[in-house]
Amino acid sequence: MLVDVALPHLDRTFDYRVPTHLDDAAVPGVRVRVRFAGRMVDGFLLERSDDTAHVGKLAWVDKVVSPEPVLTAEVAGLARAVADRYAGVMADVLRLAVPARHARVEAETPRERATTDPAPVDRAGWEAYPRGGAFLDALAGGRAAHAVWQALPGEEWAARLAEAAVATRSAGRSALLVVPDQRDVARLHAACAALLGEDGVVALTAELGPAERYRRWLAVRRGSVRVVVGTRSAAFVPLGELGLLAVWDDGDDSHSEPRAPYPQVRDVLVLRAHREGAALLLAGFARTAEAQVLVETRWASPVAADRATVRARMPRVTAIGETDTQLVRDPAARAARVPGVAFEAARAALSAGRPVLVQVPRSGYLPFLACATCRDAARCRHCAGPLGLPRSGAGSEGALPACRWCGRAEPAFRCGHCGSRRLRAGVVGAGRTAEELGRAFPGVTVRTSGGGAEVLDTVPAWPSLVVATPGAEPVVEGGGGAGYGAALLLDGWAMLARPDLRVAEETLRRWFAAAAGVVPHTDGGRVVVVAEASLPTVQALVRWDPAGHAEAELAERAEVGFPPAVRMAAVEGPPAAVAEICDAVLGTGRVDPSPPEGVELLGPVEIDPPDRPGAGHGAADEVRERALLRVPRRAGRDLARALHDAQALRTARKAPETVRVRLDPDEID
């Protein structure tokens, strides 16, 4: 029995006796109620046995909540493996894996689903890649191929993934396709339904609501549907006879679970593919350093087009300062937010009858303000938060700037650095950008997607300016051949200047995602990236070389000792609690004198409280620290085990302070 108690020192199974009247209903996988530590708690029955290793009297199972076996042995094993990898608790993982029960849905008569033979796979799309056809053959043959697919610019990626699912189904096996968000789910579901029929695929997302999500999840659990498209929670869906596990854009932060133990979809699917003997496909326009590790260790094979095909399909990419001629024609190009070459590309695309995409890394109107004299960031006098101009005040010349943390208006700003009272825009957001472009291109429709505005799924294939924040770029209507005439990637300095380990990788991923929607250079497609041409990240975009950038990124991280070249844990909490965890792992405490091989401690450093970012530390109990622990990759399991044991000791003695432990965190700033 696994009880739903998320305490590390109770992270194990417990034996209970099953009363005679529950004997038939108490089968492995059902939800139960049991008495635990003097109170009634939920749990899952994992296994029935005639004997027990427990010495003493066993408690009785109080109730079988439902006769529906919702937890399969495969998912239970996966949950245990995920908890072990992330120094977490299995009960926390099962909360992510098994949706909440909906009694009325369980009692419904399952609807009949039409069975349709999968349509024959058109191999032309995959055969644009030298190893693409072989990958489809492996799926159709039921073999566990592992691949990292670099999608070409303008690729109909949803159609390619649907074709991979059909090839998997032709071998009698099931397929699970995980994408970042609801828009991607809708696009991929439509592509799968076109080949498998509406009843041959199901979409699982949090937006469905509890009843409908549970209804669809049960259909999968009961074997009525064999192809699933979903967001990160679908990674644990109980599909039998798994043939394919695929994740699109594995570097997207939507794939990282914000709840403990903070698993990443890519890692969950790698574990699942290994455990269940399924094929794995990591796909995207960009390539993460984690995917590069799989390629370099030969666990996965790259599926990428040759350079001639890439050059034929990509738009022309221009960076700032790449030629002396460009700087002679526009001497202010390096300082301008929208340089002359960007205006030229936009005008040419609009004249050709195509829309223009403008990617802005910030949302809002004027997200941040700065002192007009010394350029120091404008700060709130009450909480030291950044000042900004809200969109509601955009139309009023006398609108007051307000703090973006505490919300207080600032009627009399005075710079704490130089004393000036004048303000300027520090970073211009999507709203202000749309307004400025509307003035620069009178008569042209300007649309905004994301950044507080509605996220558009599609835009018409006629002249317009589409201002979007990263991840909110709409698709141009019209299918194959349709696309943006140009893409302007603004504020490259702002994206690359963020203090984050993954800043180069994340910036390039966002640029590739936007540029992939532009028509090829042979059709006049242009991309202008407003960043210095000499930067390696910019050069990777100009050459359209995601693999080369991932290789260099991994080498740099190996040199400085950061994930994924090593395994790393971030321990955050009150200073005494962080020190206690670190001492236990390092073997300097009284717990375990044998630390994980090669473990190193970085820090601790003081960090902002999670509830009030950037606020000053008042009482001592508001001070929080973060320490980083790293080990060689081969010692990753030992580090996770040591962290789990250290947390178990604290919860066993009911330590009051909360400590957050994250393995291989996505963000280290």
XYZ file of C-alpha atoms in Angstrom:
669
model
C 0.000 0.000 0.000
C 1.253 3.514 -0.780
C -0.354 6.142 1.429
C -0.853 9.694 0.209
C 1.501 11.305 2.719
C 4.173 13.518 1.172
C 6.792 13.202 3.906
C 10.238 11.879 2.930
C 10.625 9.723 6.053
C 7.346 7.942 5.175
C 8.192 7.492 1.488
C 7.769 3.721 1.380
C 5.054 1.094 1.169
C 3.044 -0.169 4.141
C 1.240 -3.470 4.666
C -2.462 -3.595 5.563
C -4.959 -6.403 6.011
C -7.862 -6.645 3.559
C -11.201 -7.570 5.177
C -13.228 -10.358 3.580
C -15.999 -8.068 2.348
C -13.442 -6.031 0.344
C -11.572 -9.019 -1.039
C -13.035 -8.855 -4.554
C -12.794 -5.064 -4.906
C -9.282 -4.719 -3.466
C -7.261 -5.340 -6.609
C -3.897 -3.735 -7.433
C -4.291 -0.167 -8.666
C -7.484 0.826 -6.820
C -7.822 3.823 -4.532
C -8.317 2.992 -0.864
C -8.841 4.695 2.485
C -6.757 3.554 5.434
C -6.026 4.709 8.948
C -2.506 6.079 9.180
C -0.945 7.758 12.219
C -4.357 8.171 13.809
C -6.176 9.693 10.838
C -7.854 8.510 7.654
C -5.807 9.032 4.500
C -6.060 8.078 0.842
C -3.759 5.592 -0.789
C -3.215 3.153 -3.644
C -3.170 -0.607 -3.367
C -0.001 -1.709 -5.151
C 0.099 -5.460 -4.553
C -1.758 -8.328 -2.827
C 0.196 -10.962 -0.899
C -0.522 -13.825 1.489
C 2.272 -12.915 3.883
C 4.075 -9.867 5.274
C 7.512 -8.979 6.552
C 5.967 -6.637 9.115
C 6.441 -7.678 12.725
C 3.391 -6.723 14.726
C -0.292 -6.191 14.220
C -1.497 -4.957 10.817
C -4.231 -2.355 10.458
C -7.208 -3.003 8.197
C -8.074 -1.361 4.903
C -11.052 0.807 5.778
C -12.552 1.310 2.327
C -12.030 0.707 -1.365
C -12.913 4.130 -2.745
C -13.629 2.797 -6.229
C -13.281 -0.588 -7.919
C -11.627 1.169 -10.895
C -7.904 0.225 -10.978
C -6.399 3.601 -11.879
C -2.733 2.982 -11.068
C -0.983 0.506 -13.334
C 2.175 -1.303 -12.304
C 4.079 0.483 -15.096
C 3.022 3.967 -13.922
C 3.726 3.070 -10.290
C 7.230 1.965 -11.262
C 7.738 5.138 -13.298
C 6.557 7.298 -10.389
C 9.066 5.596 -8.107
C 11.863 6.138 -10.644
C 10.964 9.830 -11.082
C 10.847 10.377 -7.321
C 14.251 8.717 -6.946
C 15.793 10.808 -9.732
C 14.527 14.104 -8.307
C 15.054 13.388 -4.578
C 11.296 13.504 -4.189
C 8.443 11.561 -2.659
C 6.458 9.016 -4.663
C 3.149 10.340 -3.312
C 3.931 13.752 -4.858
C 4.642 12.160 -8.234
C 1.395 10.176 -8.144
C -0.537 13.411 -7.611
C 0.877 14.516 -10.960
C 0.302 11.141 -12.611
C -3.222 10.164 -11.546
C -6.006 12.761 -11.897
C -8.507 13.332 -9.118
C -11.437 10.925 -9.127
C -14.777 12.002 -10.574
C -17.379 9.494 -9.335
C -20.089 10.414 -11.837
C -17.708 9.934 -14.755
C -16.629 6.521 -13.472
C -20.274 5.425 -13.370
C -20.964 6.472 -16.968
C -21.255 3.888 -19.700
C -18.177 4.371 -21.903
C -19.119 5.590 -25.349
C -18.386 3.394 -28.310
C -15.435 4.592 -30.343
C -15.244 3.927 -34.038
C -12.271 1.829 -35.048
C -10.584 3.023 -38.212
C -7.558 1.607 -39.899
C -4.759 4.188 -39.935
C -4.269 5.919 -43.260
C -1.064 4.986 -45.109
C 1.855 7.157 -44.043
C 3.128 9.627 -46.623
C 6.887 9.249 -46.146
C 7.891 12.287 -48.217
C 8.060 14.647 -45.236
C 10.334 12.374 -43.212
C 12.498 11.426 -46.177
C 13.700 15.026 -46.397
C 15.957 13.898 -43.537
C 18.594 11.223 -44.338
C 17.630 9.134 -41.280
C 13.943 10.033 -41.290
C 12.775 7.071 -43.340
C 14.771 4.650 -41.183
C 13.149 6.100 -38.061
C 9.658 5.500 -39.498
C 10.683 1.947 -40.408
C 11.822 1.348 -36.829
C 8.474 2.540 -35.479
C 6.535 0.399 -37.940
C 8.687 -2.568 -36.941
C 8.064 -2.056 -33.229
C 11.712 -1.270 -32.489
C 12.832 1.058 -29.685
C 14.634 3.716 -31.728
C 15.845 6.834 -29.901
C 16.157 9.999 -31.984
C 16.726 13.751 -31.703
C 14.917 15.391 -34.622
C 15.948 18.829 -35.890
C 12.925 20.143 -37.774
C 13.622 22.161 -40.907
C 12.575 25.821 -41.160
C 8.901 25.996 -42.071
C 8.382 22.319 -41.241
C 4.827 21.071 -40.691
C 5.986 19.502 -37.444
C 2.502 18.443 -36.323
C 2.015 16.455 -39.539
C 5.385 14.733 -39.080
C 4.591 13.724 -35.490
C 1.172 12.459 -36.577
C 2.856 10.331 -39.249
C 5.184 8.896 -36.603
C 2.144 8.016 -34.470
C 0.481 6.275 -37.425
C 3.633 4.246 -38.104
C 3.638 3.215 -34.444
C -0.023 2.193 -34.572
C 0.648 0.074 -37.661
C 2.849 -2.089 -35.416
C -0.038 -2.502 -32.963
C 1.542 -0.231 -30.365
C 0.454 3.028 -28.737
C 1.927 6.528 -28.973
C 2.224 9.440 -26.546
C 2.982 12.911 -27.923
C 3.700 15.741 -25.448
C 3.743 19.420 -26.473
C 4.181 22.672 -24.505
C 0.722 24.274 -24.532
C -2.943 24.145 -25.513
C -2.346 25.740 -28.928
C 0.167 23.043 -29.811
C -2.194 20.340 -28.523
C -4.990 21.595 -30.786
C -2.681 21.702 -33.801
C -1.224 18.234 -33.210
C -4.580 16.681 -32.322
C -6.038 17.920 -35.615
C -3.097 16.434 -37.531
C -3.489 13.060 -35.780
C -7.271 13.009 -36.218
C -6.836 13.583 -39.961
C -4.895 10.306 -40.194
C -6.396 8.225 -37.375
C -9.958 9.531 -37.184
C -11.460 11.583 -34.355
C -11.913 8.488 -32.188
C -8.370 7.274 -32.748
C -6.683 10.000 -30.715
C -7.449 11.863 -27.506
C -6.179 15.209 -26.205
C -5.367 15.631 -22.502
C -4.814 19.098 -21.033
C -5.565 20.884 -17.765
C -7.918 23.269 -19.598
C -10.485 20.496 -20.128
C -11.895 20.675 -16.614
C -11.861 17.828 -14.085
C -14.816 15.806 -15.428
C -13.871 15.780 -19.111
C -10.198 15.238 -18.391
C -10.982 12.265 -16.165
C -13.380 10.891 -18.793
C -10.701 10.968 -21.473
C -8.043 9.658 -19.089
C -10.266 6.676 -18.220
C -10.781 5.959 -21.925
C -7.007 5.682 -22.252
C -6.671 3.606 -19.090
C -9.344 1.187 -20.336
C -7.568 0.786 -23.666
C -10.183 2.514 -25.843
C -7.660 5.008 -27.266
C -4.083 4.239 -28.236
C -2.748 7.662 -29.262
C -2.578 10.520 -26.739
C -1.662 14.163 -27.339
C -1.201 16.344 -24.276
C 0.773 18.754 -22.160
C 3.237 17.837 -19.398
C 0.768 15.962 -17.137
C 0.151 13.501 -19.985
C 3.703 12.160 -19.590
C 2.371 9.672 -17.021
C -0.794 8.609 -18.873
C -1.353 4.814 -18.525
C -0.951 3.686 -22.130
C -0.312 0.000 -22.630
C 2.126 -1.470 -25.176
C 3.937 1.825 -25.600
C 5.661 2.130 -28.947
C 6.510 5.842 -29.148
C 7.140 8.647 -26.681
C 7.670 12.049 -28.294
C 8.129 15.561 -26.949
C 8.058 18.687 -29.087
C 10.303 21.623 -28.107
C 11.770 19.989 -25.008
C 13.494 23.224 -23.950
C 10.201 25.074 -23.413
C 9.763 25.945 -19.738
C 6.156 24.706 -19.915
C 7.611 21.189 -19.826
C 8.963 21.800 -16.310
C 6.563 20.935 -13.494
C 6.279 23.759 -10.915
C 5.203 21.316 -8.179
C 7.475 19.001 -6.197
C 9.556 17.122 -7.119
C 9.745 19.432 -10.189
C 10.257 16.830 -12.953
C 10.940 17.807 -16.561
C 8.926 16.040 -19.289
C 12.029 15.155 -21.289
C 13.570 13.314 -18.335
C 10.311 11.555 -17.491
C 9.954 10.283 -21.055
C 13.591 9.159 -21.198
C 13.024 7.149 -18.012
C 9.777 5.756 -19.376
C 11.273 4.789 -22.741
C 14.060 2.935 -20.950
C 11.685 1.136 -18.583
C 9.042 0.161 -21.162
C 11.208 -0.459 -24.219
C 9.568 2.283 -26.281
C 10.954 4.522 -29.004
C 11.767 8.089 -27.992
C 11.729 11.232 -30.126
C 12.979 14.617 -28.902
C 11.917 17.120 -31.543
C 12.173 20.841 -32.167
C 13.589 23.615 -34.303
C 16.316 24.081 -31.662
C 18.358 21.532 -29.725
C 18.905 21.603 -25.976
C 22.149 20.709 -24.246
C 20.289 17.794 -22.634
C 19.356 16.425 -26.053
C 22.974 16.888 -27.127
C 24.087 14.683 -24.214
C 21.894 11.873 -25.566
C 23.436 12.317 -29.022
C 27.039 12.452 -27.791
C 26.584 9.376 -25.588
C 25.017 7.624 -28.612
C 21.860 6.831 -26.682
C 19.989 8.733 -29.394
C 20.681 9.322 -33.081
C 20.321 12.738 -34.742
C 17.660 13.072 -37.433
C 18.593 16.220 -39.341
C 18.593 17.441 -42.929
C 21.791 18.074 -44.871
C 23.134 21.602 -45.179
C 21.950 22.069 -48.760
C 18.352 21.317 -47.756
C 18.587 23.598 -44.725
C 19.924 26.467 -46.835
C 17.159 25.993 -49.398
C 14.407 26.066 -46.766
C 15.632 28.836 -44.471
C 14.925 32.571 -44.755
C 17.752 35.034 -45.157
C 18.926 36.055 -41.671
C 20.516 39.467 -41.100
C 22.170 40.641 -37.885
C 23.317 44.109 -36.880
C 26.813 45.084 -37.994
C 27.428 42.017 -40.141
C 28.787 44.164 -42.983
C 30.499 47.546 -43.167
C 28.040 48.565 -45.885
C 25.125 48.121 -43.491
C 26.759 50.388 -40.906
C 27.665 53.014 -43.517
C 24.030 53.144 -44.670
C 22.730 53.234 -41.075
C 25.414 54.473 -38.623
C 22.929 54.332 -35.719
C 21.982 50.683 -36.347
C 23.741 49.389 -33.232
C 21.911 51.876 -30.983
C 18.504 51.844 -32.674
C 15.765 49.602 -31.351
C 14.376 49.092 -34.873
C 17.267 49.784 -37.279
C 16.888 50.721 -40.917
C 17.514 47.182 -42.197
C 14.518 45.984 -40.162
C 12.259 48.653 -41.662
C 13.460 47.677 -45.146
C 12.665 43.997 -44.543
C 9.216 44.844 -43.183
C 8.358 47.139 -46.104
C 9.464 44.521 -48.641
C 7.353 41.812 -47.008
C 4.282 44.041 -46.776
C 4.703 45.067 -50.419
C 4.830 41.367 -51.350
C 1.461 40.846 -49.662
C 2.710 38.940 -46.616
C 2.402 39.581 -42.865
C 5.409 40.594 -40.759
C 6.162 39.079 -37.355
C 7.716 41.309 -34.697
C 8.993 39.386 -31.667
C 9.297 41.426 -28.473
C 10.745 39.776 -25.359
C 8.649 41.787 -22.926
C 4.928 42.221 -22.421
C 2.950 45.300 -21.500
C 3.307 48.938 -22.434
C 6.542 50.186 -20.838
C 7.438 47.245 -18.584
C 10.384 48.978 -16.915
C 11.449 52.580 -16.518
C 14.904 54.028 -15.995
C 16.425 57.328 -14.978
C 16.739 59.511 -18.083
C 20.029 60.975 -16.852
C 22.106 58.045 -15.563
C 20.039 55.130 -17.027
C 19.875 53.434 -13.606
C 16.720 51.350 -13.122
C 13.859 53.327 -11.584
C 12.964 51.797 -8.213
C 9.967 52.032 -5.908
C 10.724 54.005 -2.730
C 8.593 51.582 -0.679
C 9.826 48.112 -1.719
C 12.664 48.738 -4.218
C 10.672 47.085 -6.995
C 10.965 48.260 -10.635
C 8.734 51.093 -11.793
C 6.683 50.714 -14.963
C 3.908 52.464 -16.839
C 0.750 50.309 -16.856
C -1.189 49.856 -20.099
C -4.266 51.481 -18.565
C -2.341 54.738 -18.406
C -0.995 54.603 -21.936
C -3.419 57.090 -23.342
C -2.850 59.684 -20.637
C 0.195 61.914 -20.834
C 0.089 62.456 -17.074
C -0.229 58.782 -16.164
C 1.784 57.927 -13.075
C 4.403 55.196 -13.093
C 3.666 52.404 -10.634
C 5.660 49.682 -8.909
C 5.443 46.311 -10.650
C 5.780 44.488 -7.314
C 3.665 46.352 -4.743
C 1.477 48.366 -7.153
C 1.977 51.759 -5.464
C 1.960 54.787 -7.775
C 5.034 57.038 -7.790
C 3.944 60.690 -8.180
C 7.362 62.254 -7.456
C 10.159 60.055 -8.711
C 13.698 60.948 -7.706
C 16.641 58.784 -8.832
C 18.464 57.263 -5.877
C 21.723 57.307 -7.845
C 21.951 60.792 -9.369
C 18.916 62.633 -8.009
C 17.318 63.282 -11.418
C 13.527 63.428 -11.644
C 13.278 62.469 -15.332
C 12.274 58.983 -16.546
C 12.730 57.077 -19.802
C 11.660 53.652 -21.066
C 14.114 50.971 -19.955
C 12.594 48.124 -21.918
C 9.718 48.712 -24.299
C 7.005 46.060 -24.216
C 4.701 44.568 -26.824
C 1.937 47.133 -26.304
C 4.178 50.156 -26.842
C 5.932 48.438 -29.760
C 2.600 47.863 -31.512
C 1.700 51.517 -30.992
C 5.028 52.760 -32.379
C 4.924 50.456 -35.414
C 1.380 51.582 -36.131
C 2.682 55.137 -36.457
C 5.639 54.020 -38.589
C 3.401 52.052 -40.995
C 0.171 54.052 -41.291
C -2.707 52.141 -42.821
C -1.242 48.717 -41.975
C -3.181 46.514 -39.558
C -1.260 45.899 -36.321
C -2.122 42.837 -34.236
C -0.777 41.942 -30.789
C -0.463 38.381 -29.504
C 0.486 37.666 -25.902
C 1.889 40.080 -23.364
C -1.474 40.723 -21.742
C -3.365 40.648 -25.034
C -5.201 37.594 -26.349
C -2.857 34.950 -27.747
C -3.747 34.495 -31.406
C -3.716 31.006 -32.903
C -3.568 32.164 -36.523
C -3.392 35.337 -38.602
C -4.567 35.893 -42.191
C -2.016 35.598 -44.988
C -2.268 39.230 -46.025
C -0.197 42.328 -45.131
C -0.198 43.133 -41.416
C 2.200 43.625 -38.527
C 1.975 40.968 -35.810
C 3.647 41.943 -32.528
C 4.087 38.874 -30.322
C 5.949 37.871 -27.203
C 8.025 34.649 -27.355
C 5.811 31.578 -27.467
C 2.740 33.541 -28.572
C 3.613 33.792 -32.275
C 0.525 32.872 -34.347
C 0.658 30.632 -37.413
C -0.097 32.177 -40.805
C -3.258 30.714 -42.321
C -3.103 28.799 -45.563
C -1.132 25.631 -44.798
C 1.967 24.678 -46.783
C 3.614 27.594 -48.558
C 2.038 30.216 -46.302
C 4.197 32.101 -43.850
C 5.498 35.456 -42.736
C 7.371 37.542 -45.246
C 9.721 38.779 -42.550
C 10.415 38.469 -38.842
C 11.961 41.237 -36.755
C 13.545 39.895 -33.567
C 13.829 42.961 -31.353
C 15.723 43.657 -28.131
C 18.208 40.847 -28.583
C 20.419 42.481 -25.954
C 17.614 42.188 -23.387
C 17.170 38.478 -24.073
C 20.894 37.718 -23.964
C 21.667 39.897 -20.933
C 19.506 37.941 -18.483
C 21.546 36.394 -15.616
C 20.568 32.802 -16.348
C 22.552 29.654 -17.081
C 20.407 28.827 -20.116
C 20.148 32.330 -21.523
C 21.927 31.594 -24.838
C 20.070 28.319 -25.397
C 16.697 29.819 -24.491
C 17.221 32.922 -26.627
C 18.185 30.858 -29.667
C 15.215 28.543 -29.112
C 12.857 31.526 -29.161
C 14.515 32.999 -32.236
C 14.343 29.713 -34.142
C 10.658 29.316 -33.235
C 9.869 32.744 -34.677
C 12.139 32.468 -37.724
C 10.754 29.032 -38.623
C 7.454 30.684 -39.516
C 9.062 32.819 -42.256
C 8.966 31.702 -45.888
C 12.262 30.574 -47.506
C 14.711 33.136 -48.843
C 13.842 32.015 -52.374
C 10.355 33.443 -51.723
C 11.782 36.642 -50.270
C 11.756 35.569 -46.610
C 13.847 37.779 -44.295
C 14.723 37.626 -40.613
C 16.383 40.595 -38.924
C 17.781 39.963 -35.462
C 18.568 43.148 -33.561
C 21.729 41.894 -31.884
C 25.451 42.080 -32.569
C 26.410 39.841 -35.495
C 29.610 38.610 -33.843
C 27.839 36.865 -30.943
C 27.937 33.028 -31.160
C 24.191 32.759 -30.522
C 23.464 35.192 -33.345
C 25.844 33.342 -35.656
C 24.032 30.059 -34.932
C 20.794 31.700 -36.074
C 22.410 33.203 -39.179
C 23.763 29.759 -40.175
C 20.662 27.934 -38.869
C 22.871 25.571 -36.902
C 21.048 24.352 -33.756
C 23.212 21.235 -33.470
C 26.477 23.183 -33.577
C 25.232 25.611 -30.951
C 24.084 22.758 -28.674
C 27.481 21.093 -29.012
C 29.297 24.309 -28.085
C 26.857 25.026 -25.255
C 27.380 21.581 -23.739
C 31.165 21.955 -23.992
C 31.010 25.330 -22.210
C 28.860 23.926 -19.426
C 31.216 20.979 -19.014
C 34.104 23.430 -18.673
C 32.410 25.384 -15.867
C 30.686 22.379 -14.280
C 26.988 23.051 -14.886
C 24.102 20.790 -15.968
C 23.695 18.698 -17.975
C 27.449 18.015 -17.952
C 27.026 17.353 -14.221
C 24.093 16.662 -11.908
C 23.268 19.645 -9.737
C 20.840 20.330 -6.912
C 19.568 23.691 -5.675
C 18.699 23.754 -1.963
C 16.678 26.832 -0.924
C 15.318 27.869 2.449
C 16.248 29.468 5.778
C 20.036 29.530 6.307
C 20.095 27.016 9.166
C 17.934 24.526 7.276
C 20.008 24.854 4.094
C 23.194 24.337 6.091
C 21.726 21.248 7.757
C 20.810 19.655 4.406
C 24.207 20.455 2.891
C 26.118 19.164 5.916
C 24.195 15.901 5.740
C 24.970 15.466 2.033
C 28.623 16.466 2.373
C 29.146 14.043 5.238
C 30.195 16.831 7.626
C 27.118 16.278 9.789
C 26.436 13.310 12.007
C 24.245 11.476 9.487
C 26.321 9.783 6.799
C 30.111 10.189 6.734
C 30.324 8.925 3.119
C 29.163 11.697 0.759
C 28.360 11.155 -2.948
C 31.405 10.820 -5.181
C 32.944 14.160 -6.119
C 30.278 16.287 -4.432
C 30.992 20.044 -4.380
C 29.224 22.864 -2.580
C 28.662 26.256 -4.247
C 27.438 28.981 -1.913
C 25.233 29.472 -0.056
C 24.065 32.889 -1.247
C 21.185 35.017 -0.073
C 18.149 35.030 -2.381
C 14.892 36.949 -2.550
C 11.929 35.607 -0.576
C 9.525 33.791 -2.905
C 6.467 35.758 -1.827
C 7.976 39.213 -2.261
C 10.714 39.222 -4.922
C 13.399 41.809 -4.288
C 11.898 43.038 -1.035
C 14.199 43.934 1.801
C 14.633 41.392 4.544
C 12.868 42.610 7.646
C 12.671 39.925 10.283
C 15.424 37.336 10.434
C 13.041 34.550 9.497
C 12.508 36.187 6.088
C 16.118 35.622 5.058
C 16.495 32.782 2.568
C 19.595 31.241 1.069
C 20.387 28.969 -1.821
C 23.202 26.451 -2.000
C 24.171 24.428 -5.047
C 25.475 20.873 -4.796
C 27.018 19.226 -7.826
C 28.431 15.811 -8.646
C 29.626 14.016 -11.797
C 26.761 12.575 -13.846
C 27.592 9.040 -12.727
C 26.981 10.065 -9.090
C 23.598 11.673 -9.758
C 21.594 8.885 -8.121
C 23.777 9.032 -5.020
C 23.226 12.786 -4.740
C 19.450 12.387 -5.078
C 19.437 9.623 -2.459
C 21.530 11.688 -0.039
C 19.215 14.682 -0.428
C 16.147 12.494 0.107
C 17.667 11.002 3.261
C 18.636 14.438 4.581
C 15.080 15.692 4.101
C 13.703 12.540 5.720
C 15.683 13.242 8.890
C 14.247 16.758 9.079
C 10.628 15.695 8.556
C 11.008 12.814 11.024
C 11.807 15.293 13.793
C 9.165 17.746 12.499
C 11.545 20.551 11.605
C 9.379 23.654 11.063
C 11.320 25.294 8.225
C 10.424 24.491 4.634
C 13.296 23.645 2.299
C 12.917 23.391 -1.464
C 15.179 20.898 -3.240
C 15.382 20.876 -7.042
C 17.561 18.534 -9.084
C 18.959 19.959 -12.334
C 16.905 23.181 -12.051
C 15.937 24.894 -15.291
C 16.933 28.304 -13.957
C 20.110 29.189 -12.081
C 20.456 32.963 -11.909
